[in-house]
Short mmCIF file of C-alpha atoms and ligand atoms in Angstrom, two decimals:
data_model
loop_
_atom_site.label_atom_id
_atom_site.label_comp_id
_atom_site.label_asym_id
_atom_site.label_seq_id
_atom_site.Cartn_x
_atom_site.Cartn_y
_atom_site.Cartn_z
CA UNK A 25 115.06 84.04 113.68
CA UNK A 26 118.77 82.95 114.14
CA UNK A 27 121.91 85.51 112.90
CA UNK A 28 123.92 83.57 110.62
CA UNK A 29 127.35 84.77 109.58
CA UNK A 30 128.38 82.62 106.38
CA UNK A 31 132.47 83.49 105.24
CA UNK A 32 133.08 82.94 101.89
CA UNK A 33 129.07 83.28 101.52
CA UNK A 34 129.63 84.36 97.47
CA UNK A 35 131.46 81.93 96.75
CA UNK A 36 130.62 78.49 95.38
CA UNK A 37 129.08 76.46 98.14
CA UNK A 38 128.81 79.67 100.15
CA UNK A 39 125.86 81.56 97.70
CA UNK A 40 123.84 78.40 98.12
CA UNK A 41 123.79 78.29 101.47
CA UNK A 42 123.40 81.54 102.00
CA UNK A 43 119.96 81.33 99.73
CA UNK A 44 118.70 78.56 101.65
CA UNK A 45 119.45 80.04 105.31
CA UNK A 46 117.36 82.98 104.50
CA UNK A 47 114.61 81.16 102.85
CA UNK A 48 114.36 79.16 106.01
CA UNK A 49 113.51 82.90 107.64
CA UNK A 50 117.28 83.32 109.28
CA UNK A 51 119.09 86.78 109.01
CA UNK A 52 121.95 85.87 107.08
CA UNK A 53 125.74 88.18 107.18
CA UNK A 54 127.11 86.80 103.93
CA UNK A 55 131.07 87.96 104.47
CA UNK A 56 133.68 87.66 101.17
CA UNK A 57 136.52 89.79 99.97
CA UNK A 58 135.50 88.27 96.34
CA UNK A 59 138.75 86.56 95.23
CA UNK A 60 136.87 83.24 93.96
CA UNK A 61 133.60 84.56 95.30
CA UNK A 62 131.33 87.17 92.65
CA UNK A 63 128.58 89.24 93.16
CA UNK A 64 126.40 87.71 90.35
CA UNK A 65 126.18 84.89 92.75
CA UNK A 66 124.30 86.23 95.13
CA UNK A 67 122.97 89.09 93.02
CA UNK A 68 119.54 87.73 93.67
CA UNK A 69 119.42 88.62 96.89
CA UNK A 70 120.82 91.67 98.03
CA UNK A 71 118.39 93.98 98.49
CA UNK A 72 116.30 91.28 100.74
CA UNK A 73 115.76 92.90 104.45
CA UNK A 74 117.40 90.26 106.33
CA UNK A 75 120.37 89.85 103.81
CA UNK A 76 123.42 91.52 104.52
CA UNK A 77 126.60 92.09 102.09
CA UNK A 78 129.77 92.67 103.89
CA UNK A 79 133.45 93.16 101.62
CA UNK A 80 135.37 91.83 104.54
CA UNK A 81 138.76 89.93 104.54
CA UNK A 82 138.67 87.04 106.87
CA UNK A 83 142.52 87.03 107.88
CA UNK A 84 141.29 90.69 110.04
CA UNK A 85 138.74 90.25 113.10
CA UNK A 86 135.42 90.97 112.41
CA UNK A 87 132.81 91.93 115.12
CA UNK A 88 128.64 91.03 114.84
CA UNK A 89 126.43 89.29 117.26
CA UNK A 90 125.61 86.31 115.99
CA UNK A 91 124.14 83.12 116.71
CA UNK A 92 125.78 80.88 114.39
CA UNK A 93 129.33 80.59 111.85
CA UNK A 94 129.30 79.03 108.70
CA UNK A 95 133.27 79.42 108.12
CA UNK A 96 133.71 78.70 104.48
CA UNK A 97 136.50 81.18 103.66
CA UNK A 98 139.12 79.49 101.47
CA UNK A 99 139.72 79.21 97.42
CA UNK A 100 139.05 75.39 97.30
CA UNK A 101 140.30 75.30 93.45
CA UNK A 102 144.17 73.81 93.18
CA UNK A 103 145.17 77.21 90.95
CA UNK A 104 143.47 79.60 92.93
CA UNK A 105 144.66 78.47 96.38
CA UNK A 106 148.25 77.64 94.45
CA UNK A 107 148.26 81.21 93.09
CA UNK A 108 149.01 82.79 96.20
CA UNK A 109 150.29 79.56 98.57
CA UNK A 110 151.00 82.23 101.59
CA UNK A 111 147.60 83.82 101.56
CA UNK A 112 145.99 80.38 101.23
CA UNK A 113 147.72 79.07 104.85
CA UNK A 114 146.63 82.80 106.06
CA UNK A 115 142.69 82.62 105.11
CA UNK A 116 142.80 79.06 106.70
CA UNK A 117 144.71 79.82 109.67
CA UNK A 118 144.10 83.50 110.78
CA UNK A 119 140.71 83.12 109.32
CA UNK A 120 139.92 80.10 111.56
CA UNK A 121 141.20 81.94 114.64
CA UNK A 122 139.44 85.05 113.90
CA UNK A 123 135.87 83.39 113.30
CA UNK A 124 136.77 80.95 116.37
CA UNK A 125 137.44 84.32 118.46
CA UNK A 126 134.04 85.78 117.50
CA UNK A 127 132.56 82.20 118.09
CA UNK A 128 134.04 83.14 121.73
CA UNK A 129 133.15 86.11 122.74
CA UNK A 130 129.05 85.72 121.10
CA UNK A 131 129.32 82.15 122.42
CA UNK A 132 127.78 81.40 118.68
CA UNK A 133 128.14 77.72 117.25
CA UNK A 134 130.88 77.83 114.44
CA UNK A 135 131.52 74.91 111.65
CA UNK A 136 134.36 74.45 109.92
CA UNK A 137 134.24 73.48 106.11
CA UNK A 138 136.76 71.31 106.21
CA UNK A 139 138.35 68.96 103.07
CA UNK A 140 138.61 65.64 101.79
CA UNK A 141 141.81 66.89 101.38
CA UNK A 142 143.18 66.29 105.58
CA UNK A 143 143.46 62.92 104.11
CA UNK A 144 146.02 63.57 100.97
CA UNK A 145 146.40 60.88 99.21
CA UNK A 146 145.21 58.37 100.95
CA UNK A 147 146.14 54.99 101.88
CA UNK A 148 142.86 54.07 103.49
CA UNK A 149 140.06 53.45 101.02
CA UNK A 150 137.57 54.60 101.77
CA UNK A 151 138.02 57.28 103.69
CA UNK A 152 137.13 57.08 107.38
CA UNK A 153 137.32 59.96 109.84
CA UNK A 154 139.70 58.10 112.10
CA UNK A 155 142.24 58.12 109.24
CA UNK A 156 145.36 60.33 109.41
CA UNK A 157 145.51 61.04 106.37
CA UNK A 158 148.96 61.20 103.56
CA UNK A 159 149.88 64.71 103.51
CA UNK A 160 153.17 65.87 101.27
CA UNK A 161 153.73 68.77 103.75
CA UNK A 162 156.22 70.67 101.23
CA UNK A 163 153.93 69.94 98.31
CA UNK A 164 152.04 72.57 95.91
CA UNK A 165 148.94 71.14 97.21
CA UNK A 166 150.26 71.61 101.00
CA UNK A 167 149.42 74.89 101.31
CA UNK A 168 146.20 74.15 101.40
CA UNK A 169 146.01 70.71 102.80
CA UNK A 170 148.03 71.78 105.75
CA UNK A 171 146.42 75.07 106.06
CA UNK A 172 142.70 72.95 106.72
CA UNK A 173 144.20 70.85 108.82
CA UNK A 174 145.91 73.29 110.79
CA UNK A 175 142.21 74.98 111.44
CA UNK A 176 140.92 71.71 112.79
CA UNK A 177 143.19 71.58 115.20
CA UNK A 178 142.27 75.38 115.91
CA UNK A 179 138.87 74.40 116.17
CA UNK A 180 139.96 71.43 118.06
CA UNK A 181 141.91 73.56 120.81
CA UNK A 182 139.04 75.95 120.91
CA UNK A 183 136.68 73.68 121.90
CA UNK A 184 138.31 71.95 124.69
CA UNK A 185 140.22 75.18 125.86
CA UNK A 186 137.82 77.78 125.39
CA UNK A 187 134.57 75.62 125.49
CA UNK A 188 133.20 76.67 121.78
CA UNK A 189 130.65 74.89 120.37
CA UNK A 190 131.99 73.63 117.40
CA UNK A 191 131.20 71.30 114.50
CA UNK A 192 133.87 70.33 111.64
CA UNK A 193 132.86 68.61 108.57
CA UNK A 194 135.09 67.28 105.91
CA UNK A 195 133.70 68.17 102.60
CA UNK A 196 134.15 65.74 99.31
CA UNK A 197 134.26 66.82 95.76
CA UNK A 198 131.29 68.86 95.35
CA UNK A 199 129.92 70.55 91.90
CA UNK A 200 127.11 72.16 90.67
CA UNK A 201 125.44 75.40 89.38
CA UNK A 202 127.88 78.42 90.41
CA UNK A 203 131.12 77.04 90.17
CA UNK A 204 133.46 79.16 88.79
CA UNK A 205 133.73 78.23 84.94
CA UNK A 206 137.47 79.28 84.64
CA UNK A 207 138.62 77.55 88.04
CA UNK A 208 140.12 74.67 87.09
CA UNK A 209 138.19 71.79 88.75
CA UNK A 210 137.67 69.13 86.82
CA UNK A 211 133.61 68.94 86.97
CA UNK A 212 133.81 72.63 85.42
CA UNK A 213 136.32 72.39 83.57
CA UNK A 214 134.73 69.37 81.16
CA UNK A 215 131.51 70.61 81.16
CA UNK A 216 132.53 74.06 79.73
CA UNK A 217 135.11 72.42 77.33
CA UNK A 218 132.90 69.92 76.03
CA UNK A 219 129.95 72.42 75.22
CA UNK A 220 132.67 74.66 73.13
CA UNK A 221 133.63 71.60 71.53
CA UNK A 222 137.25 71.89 72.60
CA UNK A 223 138.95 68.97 73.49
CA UNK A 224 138.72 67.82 76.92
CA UNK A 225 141.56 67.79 78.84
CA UNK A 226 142.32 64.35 80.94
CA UNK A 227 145.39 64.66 83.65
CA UNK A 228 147.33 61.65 83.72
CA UNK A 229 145.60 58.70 82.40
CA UNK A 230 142.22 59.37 84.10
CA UNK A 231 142.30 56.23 86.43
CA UNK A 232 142.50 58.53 89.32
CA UNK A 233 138.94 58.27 91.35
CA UNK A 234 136.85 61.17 92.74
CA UNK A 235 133.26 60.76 94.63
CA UNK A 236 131.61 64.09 93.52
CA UNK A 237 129.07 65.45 95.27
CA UNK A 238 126.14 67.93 94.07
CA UNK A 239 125.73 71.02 95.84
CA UNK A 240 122.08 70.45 97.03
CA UNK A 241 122.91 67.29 99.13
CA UNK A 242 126.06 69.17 100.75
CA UNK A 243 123.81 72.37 101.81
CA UNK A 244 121.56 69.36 103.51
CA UNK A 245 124.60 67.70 105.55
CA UNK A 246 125.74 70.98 106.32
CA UNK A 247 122.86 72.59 108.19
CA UNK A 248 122.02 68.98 109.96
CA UNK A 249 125.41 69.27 111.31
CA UNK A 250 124.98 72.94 112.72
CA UNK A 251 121.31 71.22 113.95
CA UNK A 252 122.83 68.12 115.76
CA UNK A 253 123.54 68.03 119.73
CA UNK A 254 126.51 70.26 120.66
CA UNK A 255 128.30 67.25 122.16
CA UNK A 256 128.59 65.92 118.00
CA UNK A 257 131.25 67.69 117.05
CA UNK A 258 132.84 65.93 114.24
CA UNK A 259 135.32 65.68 111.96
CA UNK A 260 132.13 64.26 109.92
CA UNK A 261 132.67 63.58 106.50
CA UNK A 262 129.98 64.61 103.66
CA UNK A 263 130.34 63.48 100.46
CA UNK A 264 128.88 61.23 97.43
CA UNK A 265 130.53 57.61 97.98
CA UNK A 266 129.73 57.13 94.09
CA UNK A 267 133.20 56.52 92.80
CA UNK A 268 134.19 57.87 89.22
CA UNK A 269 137.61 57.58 87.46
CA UNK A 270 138.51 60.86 85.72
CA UNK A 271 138.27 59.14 81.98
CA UNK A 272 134.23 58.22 83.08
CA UNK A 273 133.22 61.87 84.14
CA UNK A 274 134.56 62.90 80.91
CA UNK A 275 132.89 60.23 78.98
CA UNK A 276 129.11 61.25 80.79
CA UNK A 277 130.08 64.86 80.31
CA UNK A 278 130.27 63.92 76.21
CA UNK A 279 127.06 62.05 76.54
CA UNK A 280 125.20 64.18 78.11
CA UNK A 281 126.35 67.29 76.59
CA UNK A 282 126.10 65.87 72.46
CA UNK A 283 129.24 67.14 72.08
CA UNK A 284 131.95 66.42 69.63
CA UNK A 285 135.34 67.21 72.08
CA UNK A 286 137.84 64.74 72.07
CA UNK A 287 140.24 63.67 74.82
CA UNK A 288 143.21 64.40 75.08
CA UNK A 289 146.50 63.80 77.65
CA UNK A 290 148.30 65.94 79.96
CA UNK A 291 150.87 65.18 82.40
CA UNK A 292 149.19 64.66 86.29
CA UNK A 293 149.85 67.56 88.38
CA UNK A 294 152.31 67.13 91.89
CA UNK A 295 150.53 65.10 94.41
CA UNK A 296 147.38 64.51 92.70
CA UNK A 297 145.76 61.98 95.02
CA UNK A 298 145.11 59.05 93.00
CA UNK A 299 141.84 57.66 94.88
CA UNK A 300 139.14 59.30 96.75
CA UNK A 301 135.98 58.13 98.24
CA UNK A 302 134.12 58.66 101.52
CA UNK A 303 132.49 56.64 104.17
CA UNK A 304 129.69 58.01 105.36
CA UNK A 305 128.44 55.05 108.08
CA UNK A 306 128.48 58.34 110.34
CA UNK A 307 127.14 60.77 108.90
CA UNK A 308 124.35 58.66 107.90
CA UNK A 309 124.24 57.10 111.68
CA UNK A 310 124.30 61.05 113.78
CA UNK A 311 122.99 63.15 110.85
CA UNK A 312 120.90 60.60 109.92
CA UNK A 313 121.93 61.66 106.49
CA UNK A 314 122.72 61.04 102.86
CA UNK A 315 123.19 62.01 99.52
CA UNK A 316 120.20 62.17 97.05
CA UNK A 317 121.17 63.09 93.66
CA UNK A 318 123.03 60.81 91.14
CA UNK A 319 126.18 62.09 89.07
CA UNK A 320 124.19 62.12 85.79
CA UNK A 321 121.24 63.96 87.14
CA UNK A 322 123.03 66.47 88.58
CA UNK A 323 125.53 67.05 85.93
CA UNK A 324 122.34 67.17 83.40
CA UNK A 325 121.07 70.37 85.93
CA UNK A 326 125.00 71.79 85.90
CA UNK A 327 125.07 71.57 82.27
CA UNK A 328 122.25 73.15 82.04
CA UNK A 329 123.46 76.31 84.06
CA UNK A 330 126.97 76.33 82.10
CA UNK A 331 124.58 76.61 78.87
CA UNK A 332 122.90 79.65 80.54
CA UNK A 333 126.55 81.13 81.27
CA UNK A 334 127.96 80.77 78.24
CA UNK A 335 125.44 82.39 76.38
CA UNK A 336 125.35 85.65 78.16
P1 NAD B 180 134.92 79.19 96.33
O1 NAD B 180 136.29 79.57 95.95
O2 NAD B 180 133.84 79.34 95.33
O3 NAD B 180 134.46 79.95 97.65
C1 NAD B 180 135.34 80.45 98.62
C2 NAD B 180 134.89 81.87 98.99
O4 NAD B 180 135.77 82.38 100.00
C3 NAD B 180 134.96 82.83 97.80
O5 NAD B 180 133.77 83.57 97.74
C4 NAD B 180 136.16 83.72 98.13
O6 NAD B 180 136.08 85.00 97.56
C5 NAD B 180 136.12 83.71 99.65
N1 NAD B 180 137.42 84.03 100.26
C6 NAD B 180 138.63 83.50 99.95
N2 NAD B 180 139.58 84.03 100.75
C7 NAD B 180 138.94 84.91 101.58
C8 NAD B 180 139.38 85.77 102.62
N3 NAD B 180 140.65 85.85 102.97
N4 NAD B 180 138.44 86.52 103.26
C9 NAD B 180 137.14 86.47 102.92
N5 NAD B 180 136.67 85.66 101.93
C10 NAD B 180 137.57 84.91 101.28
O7 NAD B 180 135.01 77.68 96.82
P2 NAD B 180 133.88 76.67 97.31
O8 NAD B 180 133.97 75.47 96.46
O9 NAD B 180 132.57 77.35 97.46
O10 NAD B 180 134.44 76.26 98.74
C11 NAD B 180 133.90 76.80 99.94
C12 NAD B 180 134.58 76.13 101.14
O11 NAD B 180 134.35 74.72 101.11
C13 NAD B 180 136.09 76.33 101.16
O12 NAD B 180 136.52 76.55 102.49
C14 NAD B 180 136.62 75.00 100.66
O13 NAD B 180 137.90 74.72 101.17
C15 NAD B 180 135.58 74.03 101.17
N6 NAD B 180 135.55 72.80 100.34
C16 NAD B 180 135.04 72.82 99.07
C17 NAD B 180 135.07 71.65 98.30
C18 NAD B 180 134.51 71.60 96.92
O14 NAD B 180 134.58 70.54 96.28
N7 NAD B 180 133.94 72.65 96.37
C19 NAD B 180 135.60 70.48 98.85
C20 NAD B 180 136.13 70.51 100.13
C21 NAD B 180 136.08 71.68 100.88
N1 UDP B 181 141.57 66.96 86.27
C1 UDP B 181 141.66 66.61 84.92
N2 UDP B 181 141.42 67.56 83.98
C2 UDP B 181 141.08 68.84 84.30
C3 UDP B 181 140.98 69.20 85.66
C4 UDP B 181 141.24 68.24 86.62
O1 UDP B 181 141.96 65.45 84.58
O2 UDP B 181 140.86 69.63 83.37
C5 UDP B 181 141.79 65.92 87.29
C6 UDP B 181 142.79 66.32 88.37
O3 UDP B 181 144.11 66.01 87.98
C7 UDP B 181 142.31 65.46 89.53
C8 UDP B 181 140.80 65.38 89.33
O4 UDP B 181 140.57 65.72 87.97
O5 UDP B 181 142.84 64.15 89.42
C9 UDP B 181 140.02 66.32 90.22
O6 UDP B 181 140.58 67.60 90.10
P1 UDP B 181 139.96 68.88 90.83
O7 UDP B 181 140.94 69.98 90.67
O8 UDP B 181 138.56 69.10 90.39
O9 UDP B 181 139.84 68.44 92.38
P2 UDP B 181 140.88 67.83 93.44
O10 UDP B 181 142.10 67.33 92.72
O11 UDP B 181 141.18 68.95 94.37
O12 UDP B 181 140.11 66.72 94.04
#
């Protein structure tokens, strides 16, 4: 049985791995100080003998003994992480060096959930792991973008300085069952306005491109990564290279949901990268890895949990 330490573990991505690490038989620290995470998340399994709830702040040390770090500590949604810009750079950065100290001194493996995002908007398409990437580093979005790729290069310097064993992965679009309903993204966002019948509300002209991702196939690319040889470190990315322009999510969403919403325009937020779309030639060649489920099938299961919410 492996001690897992999962930040961010009640938030979106983090409650589902956190449910799968312990059904696997692991011990599992899930650490949050709930400002995108909830409770109801992971309400299911507290009380569990070898889950542990911890209200803990990421940008202060914590001390366990632990085998491995899931570091997932961040708000990932544009007007969360733009609400407070300065504690954004401070999860990523002070997080990354706290978790990377604790990776130290318990000589645990630690990954990094890194973003799509290192690459801005790109100029590369799609996106390899060699590319640098099109940062705006005065941007609203910068904050965020610069505080991830400031904790790669933590993880980075840890690794060759200190010897860590560390992996980073650069997470895609991802969506699915848990996401916050009020948090902006777009995947949430639709779903919950088209099954209130409001209108739907398109940024821009909705050519911009996304490659979402559901949550199931992530949790799969993540723990293969904490599973490969300690000499594959990464930056790997993991994401769906199915490439949707904004205006076809929202026309799927309407289809699938029945509903009557219409669309309508609003202007495109600063530095809203107009393409995104992974390559995943290596994840699929050292993870031997790659995503399952299709947009509309797991929108149709996403739907379905928004219905649930939204009725309670
Ligand atoms: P989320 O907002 O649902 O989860 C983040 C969790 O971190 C929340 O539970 C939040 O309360 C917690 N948190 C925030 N600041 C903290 C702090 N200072 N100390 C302790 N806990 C703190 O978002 P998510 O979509 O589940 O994202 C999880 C991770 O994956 C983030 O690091 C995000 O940057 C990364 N990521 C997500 C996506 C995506 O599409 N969802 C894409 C790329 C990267
Ligand atoms: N978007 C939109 N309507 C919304 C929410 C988002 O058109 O109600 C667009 C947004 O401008 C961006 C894309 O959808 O082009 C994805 O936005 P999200 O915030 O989900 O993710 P990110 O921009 O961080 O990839």
């Amino acid at each position: 049985m492996k001690r897992i330490l999962i930040s961010g573990g009640a938030g979106f991505i983090g409650s589902h791995l956190c449910e799968r690490l312990l059904n696997e038989g692991n011990d599992i620290i899930c650490l949050d100080n709930y400002f995108t995470g909830n409770k109801n998340n992971i309400l299911h399994l507290i009380g569990h003998p070898h889950f542990e709830l911890v209200r803990h702040d990421v940008t202060t040390p914590y001390y366990a003994e632990v085998d491995e770090i899931f570091n997932l500590a961040c708000p990932a949604s544009p007007i969360h992480y733009q609400y407070n810009g300065i504690k954004t750079i401070k999860t990523s950065v002070m997080g990354a060096i706290n978790m990377l100290g604790l990776a130290k001194r318990t000589r645990a493996k630690i990954l990094q959930a890194s973003t799509s995002e290192v690459y801005g908007d790109p100029s590369i398409h799609p996106q390899t792991e060699d590319y640098w990437g099109n940062v705006n580093p005065i941007g609203i979005r910068s904050c965020y973008d610069e505080g991830k790729r400031c904790a790669e290069s933590l993880f980075m310097n840890y690794h060759h300085q200190n010897d860590v064993r560390i992996k980073i992965i650069r997470i895609f679009n991802t969506y699915g069952p848990k996401m916050h309903p009020h948090d902006g993204r777009v995947v949430s966002n639709f779903i919950v306005q088209a099954l209130n019948n409001e209108d739907i509300t398109i940024y821009g002209d909705g050519s911009q491109t996304r490659s979402f991702q559901y949550v199931d196939d992530l949790v799969e690319g993540m723990i293969r990564m904490m599973n490969a040889p300690d000499e594959f470190i990464g930056p790997v990315n993991i994401g769906n290279p199915g490439e949707f322009t904004i205006l076809q999510l929202a026309e799927m969403v309407i289809r699938l949901t029945g509903s009557s919403s219409k669309l309508i325009y609003m202007p495109l937020p600063q530095d809203d990268p107009i393409q995104r779309q992974p390559d995943i030639s290596l994840a699929k060649e050292k993870l031997d890895w790659m995503p399952e489920v299709r947009l509309e099938e797991g929108l149709t299961k996403t739907i379905a949990y928004f219905k649930e919410l939204l009725k309670a």
